[in-house]
Amino acid sequence: MPITIPSIGEKFPELNVVTTHGPMKLPDAFKGKWFILFSHPGDFTPVCTTEFVSFAKHYDDFKKLNTELIGLSVDTDISHIEWVQWIEKSLGVKIPFPIIADPLGNVSKVLGGLHAESGTTTVRIVFIVDDKATIRTILYYPLELGRNIPEILRIVRSLQLIDKYGVVMPANWPYNEIIGENVLNPPPHHVEEAPKRLQQYKGYAWWLTYKELPKDEVEETKRIIKIRIE
């Protein structure tokens, strides 16, 4: 029977996993919190090492967004432990989040994370899951390309503001080329509402109107997504 890969808007599948922080049941382990599950092709590889360092350096920002991190690959827990110890000893960065050991690939199969060319290597997949255990974003990256961690932070932050203010986000927010730091109003879905929009809001058309968010929300977003190279 073919495996059905989880989709945006669905509940994250229930999984019992073995991690470097002990056994966990997902998504229950993160009840009431957002979490990001991200897979990587393998321990002791160059691109993955740079990603884990970046995730660790941004860990406090994720925590401030009520968001936990959990890694995944088809390596064993022994390999994971040795790798994170090497990172701390050699690069001076402690990896504070758990990593799932999946040597048989069972978890990766459920999440659609196995690479088609090998069938045993995990691709760089990212699941962003909200505090109700609903999948909000899924990202796939190839083996050769490391992820942009500030962009993942921007996604989490934007989704939380979308939920809070009932808005939708323009491209590259908060640095959009058309409306700058402003956010978009969802388009109306009733004919009588359409002509009212340009009376209520600034905009270019009834279906393209925008408004401001509180300044502190915008500034906090800019701070969170700033690239850290120290």
C-alpha atoms as a PDB file:
ATOM      1  CA  MET A   1       0.000   0.000   0.000  1.00  0.00           C
ATOM      2  CA  PRO A   2       1.487   3.384  -0.967  1.00  0.00           C
ATOM      3  CA  ILE A   3       2.385   5.793   1.831  1.00  0.00           C
ATOM      4  CA  THR A   4       0.408   9.033   1.995  1.00  0.00           C
ATOM      5  CA  ILE A   5       2.673  11.983   2.745  1.00  0.00           C
ATOM      6  CA  PRO A   6       1.267  14.541   5.252  1.00  0.00           C
ATOM      7  CA  SER A   7      -0.011  17.784   3.745  1.00  0.00           C
ATOM      8  CA  ILE A   8      -0.403  21.389   4.875  1.00  0.00           C
ATOM      9  CA  GLY A   9      -3.555  21.743   6.953  1.00  0.00           C
ATOM     10  CA  GLU A  10      -3.479  18.165   8.226  1.00  0.00           C
ATOM     11  CA  LYS A  11      -2.593  17.037  11.719  1.00  0.00           C
ATOM     12  CA  PHE A  12       0.996  15.930  12.159  1.00  0.00           C
ATOM     13  CA  PRO A  13       1.067  12.112  12.197  1.00  0.00           C
ATOM     14  CA  GLU A  14       1.459  10.313  15.518  1.00  0.00           C
ATOM     15  CA  LEU A  15       4.967   8.867  15.740  1.00  0.00           C
ATOM     16  CA  ASN A  16       6.930   7.128  18.459  1.00  0.00           C
ATOM     17  CA  VAL A  17      10.561   8.090  17.948  1.00  0.00           C
ATOM     18  CA  VAL A  18      13.963   7.476  19.506  1.00  0.00           C
ATOM     19  CA  THR A  19      15.976  10.653  19.992  1.00  0.00           C
ATOM     20  CA  THR A  20      19.207  11.870  21.547  1.00  0.00           C
ATOM     21  CA  HIS A  21      17.029  13.181  24.424  1.00  0.00           C
ATOM     22  CA  GLY A  22      15.259   9.850  24.918  1.00  0.00           C
ATOM     23  CA  PRO A  23      12.065   8.331  23.468  1.00  0.00           C
ATOM     24  CA  MET A  24       9.358  10.787  22.427  1.00  0.00           C
ATOM     25  CA  LYS A  25       5.844  10.622  21.043  1.00  0.00           C
ATOM     26  CA  LEU A  26       5.040  13.175  18.375  1.00  0.00           C
ATOM     27  CA  PRO A  27       3.240  15.516  18.281  1.00  0.00           C
ATOM     28  CA  ASP A  28       2.276  15.035  21.965  1.00  0.00           C
ATOM     29  CA  ALA A  29       5.796  15.850  23.171  1.00  0.00           C
ATOM     30  CA  PHE A  30       5.277  19.449  22.012  1.00  0.00           C
ATOM     31  CA  LYS A  31       1.677  19.894  23.151  1.00  0.00           C
ATOM     32  CA  GLY A  32       0.762  23.577  23.336  1.00  0.00           C
ATOM     33  CA  LYS A  33       3.868  24.596  21.390  1.00  0.00           C
ATOM     34  CA  TRP A  34       4.853  25.091  17.797  1.00  0.00           C
ATOM     35  CA  PHE A  35       7.605  22.803  16.570  1.00  0.00           C
ATOM     36  CA  ILE A  36       9.842  22.373  13.570  1.00  0.00           C
ATOM     37  CA  LEU A  37      10.895  18.912  12.472  1.00  0.00           C
ATOM     38  CA  PHE A  38      13.749  19.079   9.983  1.00  0.00           C
ATOM     39  CA  SER A  39      15.622  16.204   8.390  1.00  0.00           C
ATOM     40  CA  HIS A  40      19.185  16.143   7.125  1.00  0.00           C
ATOM     41  CA  PRO A  41      20.999  13.707   4.797  1.00  0.00           C
ATOM     42  CA  GLY A  42      23.598  12.528   7.277  1.00  0.00           C
ATOM     43  CA  ASP A  43      25.777  13.210  10.305  1.00  0.00           C
ATOM     44  CA  PHE A  44      29.393  14.280   9.806  1.00  0.00           C
ATOM     45  CA  THR A  45      28.603  15.989   6.491  1.00  0.00           C
ATOM     46  CA  PRO A  46      29.624  19.571   5.684  1.00  0.00           C
ATOM     47  CA  VAL A  47      26.311  21.199   4.741  1.00  0.00           C
ATOM     48  CA  CYS A  48      24.407  19.528   7.584  1.00  0.00           C
ATOM     49  CA  THR A  49      26.996  20.669  10.112  1.00  0.00           C
ATOM     50  CA  THR A  50      26.577  24.293   9.052  1.00  0.00           C
ATOM     51  CA  GLU A  51      22.790  23.959   9.312  1.00  0.00           C
ATOM     52  CA  PHE A  52      22.901  22.521  12.815  1.00  0.00           C
ATOM     53  CA  VAL A  53      25.215  25.303  13.972  1.00  0.00           C
ATOM     54  CA  SER A  54      22.813  27.900  12.550  1.00  0.00           C
ATOM     55  CA  PHE A  55      19.745  26.264  14.097  1.00  0.00           C
ATOM     56  CA  ALA A  56      21.558  26.213  17.440  1.00  0.00           C
ATOM     57  CA  LYS A  57      22.600  29.877  17.196  1.00  0.00           C
ATOM     58  CA  HIS A  58      18.974  30.851  16.505  1.00  0.00           C
ATOM     59  CA  TYR A  59      17.536  28.491  19.114  1.00  0.00           C
ATOM     60  CA  ASP A  60      16.696  31.248  21.594  1.00  0.00           C
ATOM     61  CA  ASP A  61      14.728  33.094  18.902  1.00  0.00           C
ATOM     62  CA  PHE A  62      12.714  29.959  18.163  1.00  0.00           C
ATOM     63  CA  LYS A  63      12.060  29.527  21.893  1.00  0.00           C
ATOM     64  CA  LYS A  64      10.769  33.101  22.119  1.00  0.00           C
ATOM     65  CA  LEU A  65       8.245  32.139  19.427  1.00  0.00           C
ATOM     66  CA  ASN A  66       7.092  29.192  21.582  1.00  0.00           C
ATOM     67  CA  THR A  67       8.713  26.917  19.012  1.00  0.00           C
ATOM     68  CA  GLU A  68      10.796  23.794  19.580  1.00  0.00           C
ATOM     69  CA  LEU A  69      13.210  22.110  17.172  1.00  0.00           C
ATOM     70  CA  ILE A  70      13.759  18.434  16.453  1.00  0.00           C
ATOM     71  CA  GLY A  71      16.145  16.984  13.873  1.00  0.00           C
ATOM     72  CA  LEU A  72      15.942  13.723  11.936  1.00  0.00           C
ATOM     73  CA  SER A  73      18.150  11.502   9.809  1.00  0.00           C
ATOM     74  CA  VAL A  74      18.631   7.814   9.094  1.00  0.00           C
ATOM     75  CA  ASP A  75      21.735   7.748  11.311  1.00  0.00           C
ATOM     76  CA  THR A  76      21.773   5.970  14.679  1.00  0.00           C
ATOM     77  CA  ASP A  77      21.498   7.716  18.019  1.00  0.00           C
ATOM     78  CA  ILE A  78      25.156   6.818  18.682  1.00  0.00           C
ATOM     79  CA  SER A  79      26.182   8.630  15.499  1.00  0.00           C
ATOM     80  CA  HIS A  80      24.041  11.642  16.420  1.00  0.00           C
ATOM     81  CA  ILE A  81      25.581  11.855  19.884  1.00  0.00           C
ATOM     82  CA  GLU A  82      29.132  11.599  18.565  1.00  0.00           C
ATOM     83  CA  TRP A  83      28.425  14.262  15.930  1.00  0.00           C
ATOM     84  CA  VAL A  84      26.876  16.815  18.301  1.00  0.00           C
ATOM     85  CA  GLN A  85      29.777  16.254  20.720  1.00  0.00           C
ATOM     86  CA  TRP A  86      32.205  16.908  17.855  1.00  0.00           C
ATOM     87  CA  ILE A  87      30.334  20.119  16.963  1.00  0.00           C
ATOM     88  CA  GLU A  88      30.516  21.360  20.555  1.00  0.00           C
ATOM     89  CA  LYS A  89      34.180  20.435  20.968  1.00  0.00           C
ATOM     90  CA  SER A  90      35.433  21.591  17.570  1.00  0.00           C
ATOM     91  CA  LEU A  91      33.137  24.533  16.791  1.00  0.00           C
ATOM     92  CA  GLY A  92      32.137  25.653  20.265  1.00  0.00           C
ATOM     93  CA  VAL A  93      28.403  25.336  19.637  1.00  0.00           C
ATOM     94  CA  LYS A  94      26.135  23.192  21.819  1.00  0.00           C
ATOM     95  CA  ILE A  95      23.188  21.547  20.032  1.00  0.00           C
ATOM     96  CA  PRO A  96      20.300  22.004  22.499  1.00  0.00           C
ATOM     97  CA  PHE A  97      17.516  20.165  20.663  1.00  0.00           C
ATOM     98  CA  PRO A  98      16.867  16.424  20.151  1.00  0.00           C
ATOM     99  CA  ILE A  99      17.651  14.476  16.969  1.00  0.00           C
ATOM    100  CA  ILE A 100      15.590  11.482  15.873  1.00  0.00           C
ATOM    101  CA  ALA A 101      17.499   8.286  15.095  1.00  0.00           C
ATOM    102  CA  ASP A 102      15.848   6.553  12.118  1.00  0.00           C
ATOM    103  CA  PRO A 103      18.271   3.868  10.845  1.00  0.00           C
ATOM    104  CA  LEU A 104      15.494   1.818   9.222  1.00  0.00           C
ATOM    105  CA  GLY A 105      13.964   4.896   7.584  1.00  0.00           C
ATOM    106  CA  ASN A 106      10.500   4.255   8.993  1.00  0.00           C
ATOM    107  CA  VAL A 107       9.927   7.806  10.224  1.00  0.00           C
ATOM    108  CA  SER A 108      11.410   9.287   7.063  1.00  0.00           C
ATOM    109  CA  LYS A 109       9.096   7.190   4.902  1.00  0.00           C
ATOM    110  CA  VAL A 110       5.999   8.413   6.727  1.00  0.00           C
ATOM    111  CA  LEU A 111       7.111  12.026   6.260  1.00  0.00           C
ATOM    112  CA  GLY A 112       8.161  11.638   2.621  1.00  0.00           C
ATOM    113  CA  GLY A 113      11.746  12.412   3.485  1.00  0.00           C
ATOM    114  CA  LEU A 114      13.712   9.763   1.591  1.00  0.00           C
ATOM    115  CA  HIS A 115      15.726  10.813  -1.461  1.00  0.00           C
ATOM    116  CA  ALA A 116      14.506   9.238  -4.705  1.00  0.00           C
ATOM    117  CA  GLU A 117      18.024   8.588  -6.009  1.00  0.00           C
ATOM    118  CA  SER A 118      19.154   6.486  -3.048  1.00  0.00           C
ATOM    119  CA  GLY A 119      16.070   5.480  -1.081  1.00  0.00           C
ATOM    120  CA  THR A 120      18.166   5.511   2.112  1.00  0.00           C
ATOM    121  CA  THR A 121      19.261   9.161   2.387  1.00  0.00           C
ATOM    122  CA  THR A 122      17.000  11.763   3.965  1.00  0.00           C
ATOM    123  CA  VAL A 123      16.417  14.953   2.007  1.00  0.00           C
ATOM    124  CA  ARG A 124      16.296  18.349   3.691  1.00  0.00           C
ATOM    125  CA  ILE A 125      12.615  18.499   4.583  1.00  0.00           C
ATOM    126  CA  VAL A 126      11.080  20.989   7.031  1.00  0.00           C
ATOM    127  CA  PHE A 127       7.714  20.628   8.758  1.00  0.00           C
ATOM    128  CA  ILE A 128       6.445  23.689  10.616  1.00  0.00           C
ATOM    129  CA  VAL A 129       3.685  22.596  12.984  1.00  0.00           C
ATOM    130  CA  ASP A 130       1.531  24.925  15.085  1.00  0.00           C
ATOM    131  CA  ASP A 131       0.434  24.642  18.712  1.00  0.00           C
ATOM    132  CA  LYS A 132      -2.648  22.671  17.669  1.00  0.00           C
ATOM    133  CA  ALA A 133      -0.466  20.036  15.943  1.00  0.00           C
ATOM    134  CA  THR A 134      -1.548  21.236  12.485  1.00  0.00           C
ATOM    135  CA  ILE A 135       1.050  21.299   9.696  1.00  0.00           C
ATOM    136  CA  ARG A 136       1.349  24.893   8.485  1.00  0.00           C
ATOM    137  CA  THR A 137       4.359  24.754   6.147  1.00  0.00           C
ATOM    138  CA  ILE A 138       6.393  22.079   4.357  1.00  0.00           C
ATOM    139  CA  LEU A 139       9.732  22.881   2.706  1.00  0.00           C
ATOM    140  CA  TYR A 140      11.982  20.614   0.640  1.00  0.00           C
ATOM    141  CA  TYR A 141      15.632  21.362  -0.111  1.00  0.00           C
ATOM    142  CA  PRO A 142      18.053  19.281  -2.201  1.00  0.00           C
ATOM    143  CA  LEU A 143      21.076  17.541  -0.701  1.00  0.00           C
ATOM    144  CA  GLU A 144      23.498  20.152  -2.019  1.00  0.00           C
ATOM    145  CA  LEU A 145      21.762  23.264  -0.625  1.00  0.00           C
ATOM    146  CA  GLY A 146      21.733  24.355   2.997  1.00  0.00           C
ATOM    147  CA  ARG A 147      18.602  25.934   4.412  1.00  0.00           C
ATOM    148  CA  ASN A 148      18.144  29.618   5.250  1.00  0.00           C
ATOM    149  CA  ILE A 149      17.393  29.507   8.982  1.00  0.00           C
ATOM    150  CA  PRO A 150      16.285  33.170   9.263  1.00  0.00           C
ATOM    151  CA  GLU A 151      13.704  32.435   6.554  1.00  0.00           C
ATOM    152  CA  ILE A 152      12.326  29.561   8.629  1.00  0.00           C
ATOM    153  CA  LEU A 153      12.111  31.963  11.575  1.00  0.00           C
ATOM    154  CA  ARG A 154      10.340  34.484   9.319  1.00  0.00           C
ATOM    155  CA  ILE A 155       7.782  31.847   8.356  1.00  0.00           C
ATOM    156  CA  VAL A 156       7.001  30.941  11.964  1.00  0.00           C
ATOM    157  CA  ARG A 157       6.799  34.576  13.023  1.00  0.00           C
ATOM    158  CA  SER A 158       4.610  35.490  10.032  1.00  0.00           C
ATOM    159  CA  LEU A 159       2.213  32.591  10.588  1.00  0.00           C
ATOM    160  CA  GLN A 160       1.782  33.581  14.219  1.00  0.00           C
ATOM    161  CA  LEU A 161       1.030  37.186  13.238  1.00  0.00           C
ATOM    162  CA  ILE A 162      -1.391  35.962  10.559  1.00  0.00           C
ATOM    163  CA  ASP A 163      -3.268  34.050  13.253  1.00  0.00           C
ATOM    164  CA  LYS A 164      -3.157  36.961  15.680  1.00  0.00           C
ATOM    165  CA  TYR A 165      -4.275  39.765  13.343  1.00  0.00           C
ATOM    166  CA  GLY A 166      -6.231  37.940  10.621  1.00  0.00           C
ATOM    167  CA  VAL A 167      -3.995  39.283   7.843  1.00  0.00           C
ATOM    168  CA  VAL A 168      -2.010  37.773   4.968  1.00  0.00           C
ATOM    169  CA  MET A 169       1.654  38.441   4.294  1.00  0.00           C
ATOM    170  CA  PRO A 170       3.200  39.887   1.127  1.00  0.00           C
ATOM    171  CA  ALA A 171       6.370  38.578  -0.449  1.00  0.00           C
ATOM    172  CA  ASN A 172       9.552  39.245   1.522  1.00  0.00           C
ATOM    173  CA  TRP A 173       7.659  40.772   4.459  1.00  0.00           C
ATOM    174  CA  PRO A 174       8.621  42.952   6.293  1.00  0.00           C
ATOM    175  CA  TYR A 175      10.627  44.228   3.321  1.00  0.00           C
ATOM    176  CA  ASN A 176       8.027  44.095   0.556  1.00  0.00           C
ATOM    177  CA  GLU A 177       8.735  45.978  -2.677  1.00  0.00           C
ATOM    178  CA  ILE A 178       5.182  47.384  -2.965  1.00  0.00           C
ATOM    179  CA  ILE A 179       3.854  48.011   0.540  1.00  0.00           C
ATOM    180  CA  GLY A 180       7.017  47.921   2.648  1.00  0.00           C
ATOM    181  CA  GLU A 181       6.361  46.941   6.268  1.00  0.00           C
ATOM    182  CA  ASN A 182       2.596  46.848   5.829  1.00  0.00           C
ATOM    183  CA  VAL A 183       0.536  43.666   5.623  1.00  0.00           C
ATOM    184  CA  LEU A 184      -2.280  42.656   3.308  1.00  0.00           C
ATOM    185  CA  ASN A 185      -5.965  42.265   4.000  1.00  0.00           C
ATOM    186  CA  PRO A 186      -7.493  38.980   2.855  1.00  0.00           C
ATOM    187  CA  PRO A 187      -9.618  39.733  -0.245  1.00  0.00           C
ATOM    188  CA  PRO A 188     -13.384  39.920   0.351  1.00  0.00           C
ATOM    189  CA  HIS A 189     -15.536  37.034  -0.820  1.00  0.00           C
ATOM    190  CA  HIS A 190     -18.863  38.857  -1.125  1.00  0.00           C
ATOM    191  CA  VAL A 191     -19.757  41.240  -3.935  1.00  0.00           C
ATOM    192  CA  GLU A 192     -21.156  43.839  -1.526  1.00  0.00           C
ATOM    193  CA  GLU A 193     -17.898  44.028   0.399  1.00  0.00           C
ATOM    194  CA  ALA A 194     -15.675  44.733  -2.610  1.00  0.00           C
ATOM    195  CA  PRO A 195     -16.404  48.464  -3.125  1.00  0.00           C
ATOM    196  CA  LYS A 196     -16.023  49.159   0.591  1.00  0.00           C
ATOM    197  CA  ARG A 197     -12.435  48.002   0.786  1.00  0.00           C
ATOM    198  CA  LEU A 198     -10.798  51.095  -0.714  1.00  0.00           C
ATOM    199  CA  GLN A 199     -12.896  53.219   1.625  1.00  0.00           C
ATOM    200  CA  GLN A 200     -11.661  51.285   4.640  1.00  0.00           C
ATOM    201  CA  TYR A 201      -8.020  50.763   3.689  1.00  0.00           C
ATOM    202  CA  LYS A 202      -5.211  52.029   1.509  1.00  0.00           C
ATOM    203  CA  GLY A 203      -4.645  49.987  -1.609  1.00  0.00           C
ATOM    204  CA  TYR A 204      -4.356  49.594  -5.366  1.00  0.00           C
ATOM    205  CA  ALA A 205      -7.594  47.704  -5.991  1.00  0.00           C
ATOM    206  CA  TRP A 206     -10.467  46.336  -3.895  1.00  0.00           C
ATOM    207  CA  TRP A 207      -8.668  42.990  -3.820  1.00  0.00           C
ATOM    208  CA  LEU A 208      -5.247  44.508  -3.027  1.00  0.00           C
ATOM    209  CA  THR A 209      -5.470  46.587   0.132  1.00  0.00           C
ATOM    210  CA  TYR A 210      -3.122  46.847   3.065  1.00  0.00           C
ATOM    211  CA  LYS A 211      -2.767  48.133   6.608  1.00  0.00           C
ATOM    212  CA  GLU A 212      -0.158  48.650   9.311  1.00  0.00           C
ATOM    213  CA  LEU A 213       0.768  46.305  12.105  1.00  0.00           C
ATOM    214  CA  PRO A 214       1.877  47.704  15.468  1.00  0.00           C
ATOM    215  CA  LYS A 215       5.396  49.053  15.069  1.00  0.00           C
ATOM    216  CA  ASP A 216       6.785  46.868  17.836  1.00  0.00           C
ATOM    217  CA  GLU A 217       5.587  43.719  16.040  1.00  0.00           C
ATOM    218  CA  VAL A 218       7.418  44.761  12.879  1.00  0.00           C
ATOM    219  CA  GLU A 219      10.626  45.697  14.690  1.00  0.00           C
ATOM    220  CA  GLU A 220      10.629  42.438  16.623  1.00  0.00           C
ATOM    221  CA  THR A 221      10.273  40.521  13.360  1.00  0.00           C
ATOM    222  CA  LYS A 222      13.247  42.363  11.865  1.00  0.00           C
ATOM    223  CA  ARG A 223      15.312  41.543  14.925  1.00  0.00           C
ATOM    224  CA  ILE A 224      14.364  37.868  14.858  1.00  0.00           C
ATOM    225  CA  ILE A 225      15.173  37.275  11.197  1.00  0.00           C
ATOM    226  CA  LYS A 226      18.514  39.057  11.284  1.00  0.00           C
ATOM    227  CA  ILE A 227      21.314  36.768  10.117  1.00  0.00           C
ATOM    228  CA  ARG A 228      23.727  35.915  12.921  1.00  0.00           C
ATOM    229  CA  ILE A 229      27.319  35.345  11.840  1.00  0.00           C
ATOM    230  CA  GLU A 230      29.052  35.849  15.183  1.00  0.00           C
END
